[in-house]
Amino acid sequence: MTDQTSNKITRRDAIKILAAATGAVVLANIPDKWTKPILEGGVLPAHAQTSPPPPPPPFSIVDCGVPDTMCASANSLVTITPATSGISMRYVLTPSNPAGTIVFPTQLNGTLLTDASGVADLYIEIQFMTFNINDTFTVDWSFDDPDDGIDTCQQVITYDGAC
Amino acid sequence: MLSNVIPSLVDGFRMENLDGEFVLLHPARDAVFYMNRTGALVWQLCDGSRTVDEILNLLSAAYPDSAEQIRADVPALVHSLIDQGILKSG
């Protein structure tokens, strides 16, 4: 292949200058043929941009009680901080003995609102004759709305038959 | 007219060669541009050391069969790069 000369610079010299000017990124990629340059793009869409982490949820769970015992009834209390009324707390009540009768709550999965002290109170009542000693009732607490908080808490209440 | 303009690179952009495709990134601006090989070549030549006319002469010498197209393509690209804030005109 022979170089074509222009008035001022040969093709070979031009290629050398391009190679020297473009450095490592393009050096091995000097195109063999000229094609129309393409430029596409712009500012990244919002969902692709780096953004600061979201602020933490405003509430957290302080506690929901230590392991406890009961016979006919018990209360499972969950406390949030800062103490605020009207925050919806979700409970899931799971008896170890599904054959037993739970009088209250009527739904094993539901929500309760916190009071001004930041406490939600789940009253549990059972037909104790339908349960066996050491059957357990597990209460899992969480925020109904993750925007309120993401903490969870679990309390286990054991039927002790001491009625 | 761009002939005597000396385009130079705007700080913060960096070129990545991804298997023969060229991506121009400016992380602080959340900007990303795709360029083909000739686009990347022109961008690299706009380093503040030569005028647009000199770039045209260089590319026309390197690709004599496309000299006419280069005379149309390169000023348009440089103009676009300046408009997008990728190059600054000295």
PDB file of C-alpha atoms in Angstrom:
ATOM      1  CA  MET A   1       0.000   0.000   0.000  1.00  0.00           C
ATOM      2  CA  THR A   2       1.468   3.345  -0.993  1.00  0.00           C
ATOM      3  CA  ASP A   3       1.047   6.540   0.903  1.00  0.00           C
ATOM      4  CA  GLN A   4      -0.867   9.276  -0.772  1.00  0.00           C
ATOM      5  CA  THR A   5       0.706  12.648  -0.275  1.00  0.00           C
ATOM      6  CA  SER A   6      -1.084  15.851   0.379  1.00  0.00           C
ATOM      7  CA  ASN A   7       0.433  19.274   0.032  1.00  0.00           C
ATOM      8  CA  LYS A   8       1.682  19.334   3.581  1.00  0.00           C
ATOM      9  CA  ILE A   9       1.594  15.916   5.119  1.00  0.00           C
ATOM     10  CA  THR A  10       1.757  12.301   3.991  1.00  0.00           C
ATOM     11  CA  ARG A  11      -0.817   9.763   5.084  1.00  0.00           C
ATOM     12  CA  ARG A  12       1.855   7.813   6.891  1.00  0.00           C
ATOM     13  CA  ASP A  13       2.868  10.876   8.855  1.00  0.00           C
ATOM     14  CA  ALA A  14      -0.758  11.676   9.576  1.00  0.00           C
ATOM     15  CA  ILE A  15      -1.326   8.203  10.987  1.00  0.00           C
ATOM     16  CA  LYS A  16       1.778   8.566  13.122  1.00  0.00           C
ATOM     17  CA  ILE A  17       0.541  11.876  14.445  1.00  0.00           C
ATOM     18  CA  LEU A  18      -2.884  10.393  15.176  1.00  0.00           C
ATOM     19  CA  ALA A  19      -1.321   7.501  17.017  1.00  0.00           C
ATOM     20  CA  ALA A  20       0.894   9.788  19.039  1.00  0.00           C
ATOM     21  CA  ALA A  21      -1.905  12.231  19.774  1.00  0.00           C
ATOM     22  CA  THR A  22      -4.556   9.778  20.802  1.00  0.00           C
ATOM     23  CA  GLY A  23      -2.662   7.805  23.386  1.00  0.00           C
ATOM     24  CA  ALA A  24      -3.467   4.431  24.825  1.00  0.00           C
ATOM     25  CA  VAL A  25      -7.238   4.453  24.580  1.00  0.00           C
ATOM     26  CA  VAL A  26      -7.472   4.950  20.848  1.00  0.00           C
ATOM     27  CA  LEU A  27      -3.977   3.962  19.812  1.00  0.00           C
ATOM     28  CA  ALA A  28      -4.963   0.446  18.872  1.00  0.00           C
ATOM     29  CA  ASN A  29      -8.260   1.608  17.505  1.00  0.00           C
ATOM     30  CA  ILE A  30      -7.451   4.148  14.847  1.00  0.00           C
ATOM     31  CA  PRO A  31     -10.160   3.315  12.341  1.00  0.00           C
ATOM     32  CA  ASP A  32      -9.139   1.884   9.010  1.00  0.00           C
ATOM     33  CA  LYS A  33     -11.801   3.875   7.220  1.00  0.00           C
ATOM     34  CA  TRP A  34     -13.526   7.114   8.007  1.00  0.00           C
ATOM     35  CA  THR A  35     -17.126   6.832   9.082  1.00  0.00           C
ATOM     36  CA  LYS A  36     -19.433   9.541  10.256  1.00  0.00           C
ATOM     37  CA  PRO A  37     -18.676  10.260  13.934  1.00  0.00           C
ATOM     38  CA  ILE A  38     -21.454   9.346  16.322  1.00  0.00           C
ATOM     39  CA  LEU A  39     -22.149  10.978  19.657  1.00  0.00           C
ATOM     40  CA  GLU A  40     -25.050   9.734  21.704  1.00  0.00           C
ATOM     41  CA  GLY A  41     -26.087  10.111  25.301  1.00  0.00           C
ATOM     42  CA  GLY A  42     -26.284  12.802  27.884  1.00  0.00           C
ATOM     43  CA  VAL A  43     -27.197  13.053  31.539  1.00  0.00           C
ATOM     44  CA  LEU A  44     -28.052   9.769  33.158  1.00  0.00           C
ATOM     45  CA  PRO A  45     -31.727   9.217  33.981  1.00  0.00           C
ATOM     46  CA  ALA A  46     -32.631   9.867  37.575  1.00  0.00           C
ATOM     47  CA  HIS A  47     -32.993   6.194  38.458  1.00  0.00           C
ATOM     48  CA  ALA A  48     -29.452   5.535  37.265  1.00  0.00           C
ATOM     49  CA  GLN A  49     -27.821   8.404  39.063  1.00  0.00           C
ATOM     50  CA  THR A  50     -25.838   8.035  42.185  1.00  0.00           C
ATOM     51  CA  SER A  51     -27.917   9.446  44.975  1.00  0.00           C
ATOM     52  CA  PRO A  52     -27.437   9.743  48.695  1.00  0.00           C
ATOM     53  CA  PRO A  53     -28.902   6.922  50.752  1.00  0.00           C
ATOM     54  CA  PRO A  54     -32.460   7.500  51.889  1.00  0.00           C
ATOM     55  CA  PRO A  55     -32.904   8.766  55.418  1.00  0.00           C
ATOM     56  CA  PRO A  56     -33.531   6.081  57.999  1.00  0.00           C
ATOM     57  CA  PRO A  57     -37.153   5.387  58.943  1.00  0.00           C
ATOM     58  CA  PRO A  58     -38.344   7.600  61.778  1.00  0.00           C
ATOM     59  CA  PHE A  59     -39.293   4.869  64.272  1.00  0.00           C
ATOM     60  CA  SER A  60     -37.657   1.850  65.784  1.00  0.00           C
ATOM     61  CA  ILE A  61     -38.850  -0.866  68.136  1.00  0.00           C
ATOM     62  CA  VAL A  62     -37.598  -0.644  71.699  1.00  0.00           C
ATOM     63  CA  ASP A  63     -38.794  -4.092  72.735  1.00  0.00           C
ATOM     64  CA  CYS A  64     -41.762  -6.405  72.668  1.00  0.00           C
ATOM     65  CA  GLY A  65     -41.296  -8.128  75.983  1.00  0.00           C
ATOM     66  CA  VAL A  66     -39.241 -11.005  77.260  1.00  0.00           C
ATOM     67  CA  PRO A  67     -40.366 -14.636  77.113  1.00  0.00           C
ATOM     68  CA  ASP A  68     -43.432 -14.986  79.275  1.00  0.00           C
ATOM     69  CA  THR A  69     -45.944 -17.552  80.478  1.00  0.00           C
ATOM     70  CA  MET A  70     -49.700 -17.550  80.523  1.00  0.00           C
ATOM     71  CA  CYS A  71     -52.681 -19.655  81.262  1.00  0.00           C
ATOM     72  CA  ALA A  72     -55.911 -18.215  79.871  1.00  0.00           C
ATOM     73  CA  SER A  73     -54.727 -14.833  78.660  1.00  0.00           C
ATOM     74  CA  ALA A  74     -51.709 -12.613  78.180  1.00  0.00           C
ATOM     75  CA  ASN A  75     -50.697  -9.323  76.624  1.00  0.00           C
ATOM     76  CA  SER A  76     -47.902  -8.864  74.129  1.00  0.00           C
ATOM     77  CA  LEU A  77     -46.724  -5.269  74.141  1.00  0.00           C
ATOM     78  CA  VAL A  78     -44.503  -3.666  71.565  1.00  0.00           C
ATOM     79  CA  THR A  79     -42.951  -0.283  72.248  1.00  0.00           C
ATOM     80  CA  ILE A  80     -41.590   2.066  69.634  1.00  0.00           C
ATOM     81  CA  THR A  81     -39.384   5.101  69.890  1.00  0.00           C
ATOM     82  CA  PRO A  82     -39.876   7.999  69.702  1.00  0.00           C
ATOM     83  CA  ALA A  83     -43.186   7.447  71.464  1.00  0.00           C
ATOM     84  CA  THR A  84     -45.865   8.337  68.968  1.00  0.00           C
ATOM     85  CA  SER A  85     -49.527   7.449  68.772  1.00  0.00           C
ATOM     86  CA  GLY A  86     -51.247   6.089  65.697  1.00  0.00           C
ATOM     87  CA  ILE A  87     -48.379   4.099  64.217  1.00  0.00           C
ATOM     88  CA  SER A  88     -49.689   0.876  62.728  1.00  0.00           C
ATOM     89  CA  MET A  89     -47.892  -2.167  64.061  1.00  0.00           C
ATOM     90  CA  ARG A  90     -48.364  -5.564  62.500  1.00  0.00           C
ATOM     91  CA  TYR A  91     -48.528  -8.700  64.606  1.00  0.00           C
ATOM     92  CA  VAL A  92     -48.401 -12.319  63.540  1.00  0.00           C
ATOM     93  CA  LEU A  93     -49.477 -14.762  66.225  1.00  0.00           C
ATOM     94  CA  THR A  94     -48.322 -18.327  65.710  1.00  0.00           C
ATOM     95  CA  PRO A  95     -49.416 -21.044  68.140  1.00  0.00           C
ATOM     96  CA  SER A  96     -47.257 -24.128  68.315  1.00  0.00           C
ATOM     97  CA  ASN A  97     -50.432 -26.167  68.603  1.00  0.00           C
ATOM     98  CA  PRO A  98     -52.754 -25.234  65.772  1.00  0.00           C
ATOM     99  CA  ALA A  99     -55.459 -27.524  67.142  1.00  0.00           C
ATOM    100  CA  GLY A 100     -55.996 -25.292  70.168  1.00  0.00           C
ATOM    101  CA  THR A 101     -58.630 -22.576  70.251  1.00  0.00           C
ATOM    102  CA  ILE A 102     -57.605 -18.942  70.374  1.00  0.00           C
ATOM    103  CA  VAL A 103     -60.513 -16.777  71.453  1.00  0.00           C
ATOM    104  CA  PHE A 104     -58.768 -13.472  70.824  1.00  0.00           C
ATOM    105  CA  PRO A 105     -57.473 -12.091  68.555  1.00  0.00           C
ATOM    106  CA  THR A 106     -59.829 -13.477  65.970  1.00  0.00           C
ATOM    107  CA  GLN A 107     -57.227 -13.033  63.273  1.00  0.00           C
ATOM    108  CA  LEU A 108     -53.733 -14.374  63.775  1.00  0.00           C
ATOM    109  CA  ASN A 109     -52.336 -11.672  61.507  1.00  0.00           C
ATOM    110  CA  GLY A 110     -53.441  -8.089  61.993  1.00  0.00           C
ATOM    111  CA  THR A 111     -52.515  -4.564  62.950  1.00  0.00           C
ATOM    112  CA  LEU A 112     -52.817  -2.423  66.041  1.00  0.00           C
ATOM    113  CA  LEU A 113     -52.158   1.266  66.545  1.00  0.00           C
ATOM    114  CA  THR A 114     -49.703   2.574  69.081  1.00  0.00           C
ATOM    115  CA  ASP A 115     -50.925   4.801  71.891  1.00  0.00           C
ATOM    116  CA  ALA A 116     -49.353   8.068  73.016  1.00  0.00           C
ATOM    117  CA  SER A 117     -46.687   6.096  74.870  1.00  0.00           C
ATOM    118  CA  GLY A 118     -45.708   4.370  71.643  1.00  0.00           C
ATOM    119  CA  VAL A 119     -47.145   1.067  72.822  1.00  0.00           C
ATOM    120  CA  ALA A 120     -49.300  -1.340  70.838  1.00  0.00           C
ATOM    121  CA  ASP A 121     -51.021  -3.936  72.999  1.00  0.00           C
ATOM    122  CA  LEU A 122     -52.110  -7.333  71.706  1.00  0.00           C
ATOM    123  CA  TYR A 123     -54.504  -9.097  74.054  1.00  0.00           C
ATOM    124  CA  ILE A 124     -54.398 -12.850  73.689  1.00  0.00           C
ATOM    125  CA  GLU A 125     -57.059 -15.129  75.156  1.00  0.00           C
ATOM    126  CA  ILE A 126     -57.208 -18.878  74.727  1.00  0.00           C
ATOM    127  CA  GLN A 127     -59.431 -21.790  75.674  1.00  0.00           C
ATOM    128  CA  PHE A 128     -56.763 -23.192  77.926  1.00  0.00           C
ATOM    129  CA  MET A 129     -58.252 -26.652  78.039  1.00  0.00           C
ATOM    130  CA  THR A 130     -57.531 -27.018  74.340  1.00  0.00           C
ATOM    131  CA  PHE A 131     -53.790 -26.510  74.811  1.00  0.00           C
ATOM    132  CA  ASN A 132     -51.086 -28.600  76.375  1.00  0.00           C
ATOM    133  CA  ILE A 133     -48.526 -27.538  78.924  1.00  0.00           C
ATOM    134  CA  ASN A 134     -45.538 -25.876  77.230  1.00  0.00           C
ATOM    135  CA  ASP A 135     -47.407 -25.056  74.060  1.00  0.00           C
ATOM    136  CA  THR A 136     -46.094 -21.716  72.855  1.00  0.00           C
ATOM    137  CA  PHE A 137     -47.533 -18.610  71.241  1.00  0.00           C
ATOM    138  CA  THR A 138     -45.049 -16.673  69.177  1.00  0.00           C
ATOM    139  CA  VAL A 139     -45.829 -13.047  68.432  1.00  0.00           C
ATOM    140  CA  ASP A 140     -43.857 -11.389  65.654  1.00  0.00           C
ATOM    141  CA  TRP A 141     -44.073  -7.621  65.536  1.00  0.00           C
ATOM    142  CA  SER A 142     -43.144  -5.354  62.685  1.00  0.00           C
ATOM    143  CA  PHE A 143     -44.082  -1.984  61.297  1.00  0.00           C
ATOM    144  CA  ASP A 144     -47.040  -2.244  58.967  1.00  0.00           C
ATOM    145  CA  ASP A 145     -45.546   0.527  56.829  1.00  0.00           C
ATOM    146  CA  PRO A 146     -41.820   0.124  56.134  1.00  0.00           C
ATOM    147  CA  ASP A 147     -41.595   3.889  55.820  1.00  0.00           C
ATOM    148  CA  ASP A 148     -42.339   4.045  59.554  1.00  0.00           C
ATOM    149  CA  GLY A 149     -39.654   1.557  60.513  1.00  0.00           C
ATOM    150  CA  ILE A 150     -37.997  -1.679  59.552  1.00  0.00           C
ATOM    151  CA  ASP A 151     -37.317  -3.191  62.959  1.00  0.00           C
ATOM    152  CA  THR A 152     -38.896  -6.465  63.962  1.00  0.00           C
ATOM    153  CA  CYS A 153     -39.331  -8.074  67.329  1.00  0.00           C
ATOM    154  CA  GLN A 154     -40.480 -11.455  68.592  1.00  0.00           C
ATOM    155  CA  GLN A 155     -41.952 -12.554  71.885  1.00  0.00           C
ATOM    156  CA  VAL A 156     -42.640 -16.141  72.884  1.00  0.00           C
ATOM    157  CA  ILE A 157     -45.342 -16.854  75.453  1.00  0.00           C
ATOM    158  CA  THR A 158     -45.603 -20.336  76.908  1.00  0.00           C
ATOM    159  CA  TYR A 159     -48.788 -21.929  78.206  1.00  0.00           C
ATOM    160  CA  ASP A 160     -47.990 -23.102  81.721  1.00  0.00           C
ATOM    161  CA  GLY A 161     -51.416 -24.398  82.741  1.00  0.00           C
ATOM    162  CA  ALA A 162     -51.308 -22.455  86.017  1.00  0.00           C
ATOM    163  CA  CYS A 163     -54.903 -21.297  85.932  1.00  0.00           C
TER     164      CYS A 163
ATOM    165  CA  MET B   1     -16.586  29.622  12.149  1.00  0.00           C
ATOM    166  CA  LEU B   2     -14.711  26.902  13.963  1.00  0.00           C
ATOM    167  CA  SER B   3     -11.633  26.839  11.731  1.00  0.00           C
ATOM    168  CA  ASN B   4      -9.401  28.738  14.092  1.00  0.00           C
ATOM    169  CA  VAL B   5     -10.942  27.486  17.281  1.00  0.00           C
ATOM    170  CA  ILE B   6      -8.646  25.417  19.467  1.00  0.00           C
ATOM    171  CA  PRO B   7     -10.950  22.928  21.174  1.00  0.00           C
ATOM    172  CA  SER B   8      -9.770  21.426  24.412  1.00  0.00           C
ATOM    173  CA  LEU B   9     -11.018  18.790  26.807  1.00  0.00           C
ATOM    174  CA  VAL B  10     -13.253  19.706  29.709  1.00  0.00           C
ATOM    175  CA  ASP B  11     -11.860  18.425  33.001  1.00  0.00           C
ATOM    176  CA  GLY B  12     -13.576  15.439  34.538  1.00  0.00           C
ATOM    177  CA  PHE B  13     -14.323  13.443  31.419  1.00  0.00           C
ATOM    178  CA  ARG B  14     -12.659  10.144  30.894  1.00  0.00           C
ATOM    179  CA  MET B  15     -12.828   7.750  27.986  1.00  0.00           C
ATOM    180  CA  GLU B  16     -13.405   4.052  28.479  1.00  0.00           C
ATOM    181  CA  ASN B  17     -12.830   1.605  25.658  1.00  0.00           C
ATOM    182  CA  LEU B  18     -15.284  -1.217  26.121  1.00  0.00           C
ATOM    183  CA  ASP B  19     -14.420  -3.858  23.563  1.00  0.00           C
ATOM    184  CA  GLY B  20     -14.092  -1.353  20.792  1.00  0.00           C
ATOM    185  CA  GLU B  21     -16.957   0.863  21.894  1.00  0.00           C
ATOM    186  CA  PHE B  22     -16.106   4.159  23.466  1.00  0.00           C
ATOM    187  CA  VAL B  23     -17.919   5.557  26.436  1.00  0.00           C
ATOM    188  CA  LEU B  24     -17.193   9.046  27.638  1.00  0.00           C
ATOM    189  CA  LEU B  25     -17.979   9.491  31.310  1.00  0.00           C
ATOM    190  CA  HIS B  26     -18.201  12.465  33.617  1.00  0.00           C
ATOM    191  CA  PRO B  27     -19.131  10.902  36.976  1.00  0.00           C
ATOM    192  CA  ALA B  28     -19.577  14.194  38.801  1.00  0.00           C
ATOM    193  CA  ARG B  29     -22.114  15.342  36.243  1.00  0.00           C
ATOM    194  CA  ASP B  30     -23.792  11.949  35.898  1.00  0.00           C
ATOM    195  CA  ALA B  31     -23.067  12.282  32.185  1.00  0.00           C
ATOM    196  CA  VAL B  32     -22.307   9.439  29.838  1.00  0.00           C
ATOM    197  CA  PHE B  33     -21.832   9.547  26.091  1.00  0.00           C
ATOM    198  CA  TYR B  34     -21.316   6.835  23.573  1.00  0.00           C
ATOM    199  CA  MET B  35     -18.978   7.525  20.691  1.00  0.00           C
ATOM    200  CA  ASN B  36     -17.899   5.442  17.769  1.00  0.00           C
ATOM    201  CA  ARG B  37     -14.258   5.101  16.843  1.00  0.00           C
ATOM    202  CA  THR B  38     -14.072   8.172  14.663  1.00  0.00           C
ATOM    203  CA  GLY B  39     -15.887  10.211  17.273  1.00  0.00           C
ATOM    204  CA  ALA B  40     -13.428   9.079  19.918  1.00  0.00           C
ATOM    205  CA  LEU B  41     -10.568   9.873  17.577  1.00  0.00           C
ATOM    206  CA  VAL B  42     -11.752  13.435  17.067  1.00  0.00           C
ATOM    207  CA  TRP B  43     -12.338  13.875  20.805  1.00  0.00           C
ATOM    208  CA  GLN B  44      -8.784  12.759  21.486  1.00  0.00           C
ATOM    209  CA  LEU B  45      -7.408  15.195  18.961  1.00  0.00           C
ATOM    210  CA  CYS B  46      -9.194  18.082  20.635  1.00  0.00           C
ATOM    211  CA  ASP B  47      -6.555  18.372  23.337  1.00  0.00           C
ATOM    212  CA  GLY B  48      -6.009  22.100  23.144  1.00  0.00           C
ATOM    213  CA  SER B  49      -2.905  21.820  20.976  1.00  0.00           C
ATOM    214  CA  ARG B  50      -4.388  22.293  17.492  1.00  0.00           C
ATOM    215  CA  THR B  51      -7.084  24.221  15.724  1.00  0.00           C
ATOM    216  CA  VAL B  52     -10.080  22.623  14.113  1.00  0.00           C
ATOM    217  CA  ASP B  53      -8.480  23.398  10.766  1.00  0.00           C
ATOM    218  CA  GLU B  54      -5.354  21.509  11.758  1.00  0.00           C
ATOM    219  CA  ILE B  55      -7.452  18.580  12.900  1.00  0.00           C
ATOM    220  CA  LEU B  56      -9.211  18.617   9.553  1.00  0.00           C
ATOM    221  CA  ASN B  57      -5.919  18.619   7.700  1.00  0.00           C
ATOM    222  CA  LEU B  58      -4.592  15.791   9.784  1.00  0.00           C
ATOM    223  CA  LEU B  59      -7.649  13.613   9.332  1.00  0.00           C
ATOM    224  CA  SER B  60      -7.932  14.470   5.652  1.00  0.00           C
ATOM    225  CA  ALA B  61      -4.346  13.339   5.191  1.00  0.00           C
ATOM    226  CA  ALA B  62      -4.998  10.140   7.079  1.00  0.00           C
ATOM    227  CA  TYR B  63      -8.219   9.416   5.185  1.00  0.00           C
ATOM    228  CA  PRO B  64      -7.742  11.113   1.821  1.00  0.00           C
ATOM    229  CA  ASP B  65     -10.646   9.257   0.239  1.00  0.00           C
ATOM    230  CA  SER B  66     -12.990  10.784   2.816  1.00  0.00           C
ATOM    231  CA  ALA B  67     -11.557  14.282   2.925  1.00  0.00           C
ATOM    232  CA  GLU B  68     -14.762  15.888   1.804  1.00  0.00           C
ATOM    233  CA  GLN B  69     -16.870  14.022   4.324  1.00  0.00           C
ATOM    234  CA  ILE B  70     -14.365  14.827   7.062  1.00  0.00           C
ATOM    235  CA  ARG B  71     -14.696  18.527   6.286  1.00  0.00           C
ATOM    236  CA  ALA B  72     -18.401  18.225   6.977  1.00  0.00           C
ATOM    237  CA  ASP B  73     -18.344  15.715   9.839  1.00  0.00           C
ATOM    238  CA  VAL B  74     -15.625  17.074  12.101  1.00  0.00           C
ATOM    239  CA  PRO B  75     -16.841  20.665  12.555  1.00  0.00           C
ATOM    240  CA  ALA B  76     -20.338  19.338  13.202  1.00  0.00           C
ATOM    241  CA  LEU B  77     -19.043  16.954  15.843  1.00  0.00           C
ATOM    242  CA  VAL B  78     -16.835  19.553  17.499  1.00  0.00           C
ATOM    243  CA  HIS B  79     -19.772  21.926  17.575  1.00  0.00           C
ATOM    244  CA  SER B  80     -21.901  19.263  19.191  1.00  0.00           C
ATOM    245  CA  LEU B  81     -19.188  18.392  21.734  1.00  0.00           C
ATOM    246  CA  ILE B  82     -18.887  22.042  22.706  1.00  0.00           C
ATOM    247  CA  ASP B  83     -22.671  22.363  22.974  1.00  0.00           C
ATOM    248  CA  GLN B  84     -22.787  19.316  25.250  1.00  0.00           C
ATOM    249  CA  GLY B  85     -20.061  20.736  27.489  1.00  0.00           C
ATOM    250  CA  ILE B  86     -17.643  17.983  26.581  1.00  0.00           C
ATOM    251  CA  LEU B  87     -15.181  20.331  24.888  1.00  0.00           C
ATOM    252  CA  LYS B  88     -14.393  23.958  25.455  1.00  0.00           C
ATOM    253  CA  SER B  89     -13.307  26.304  22.716  1.00  0.00           C
ATOM    254  CA  GLY B  90     -10.030  28.094  23.330  1.00  0.00           C
TER     255      GLY B  90
END
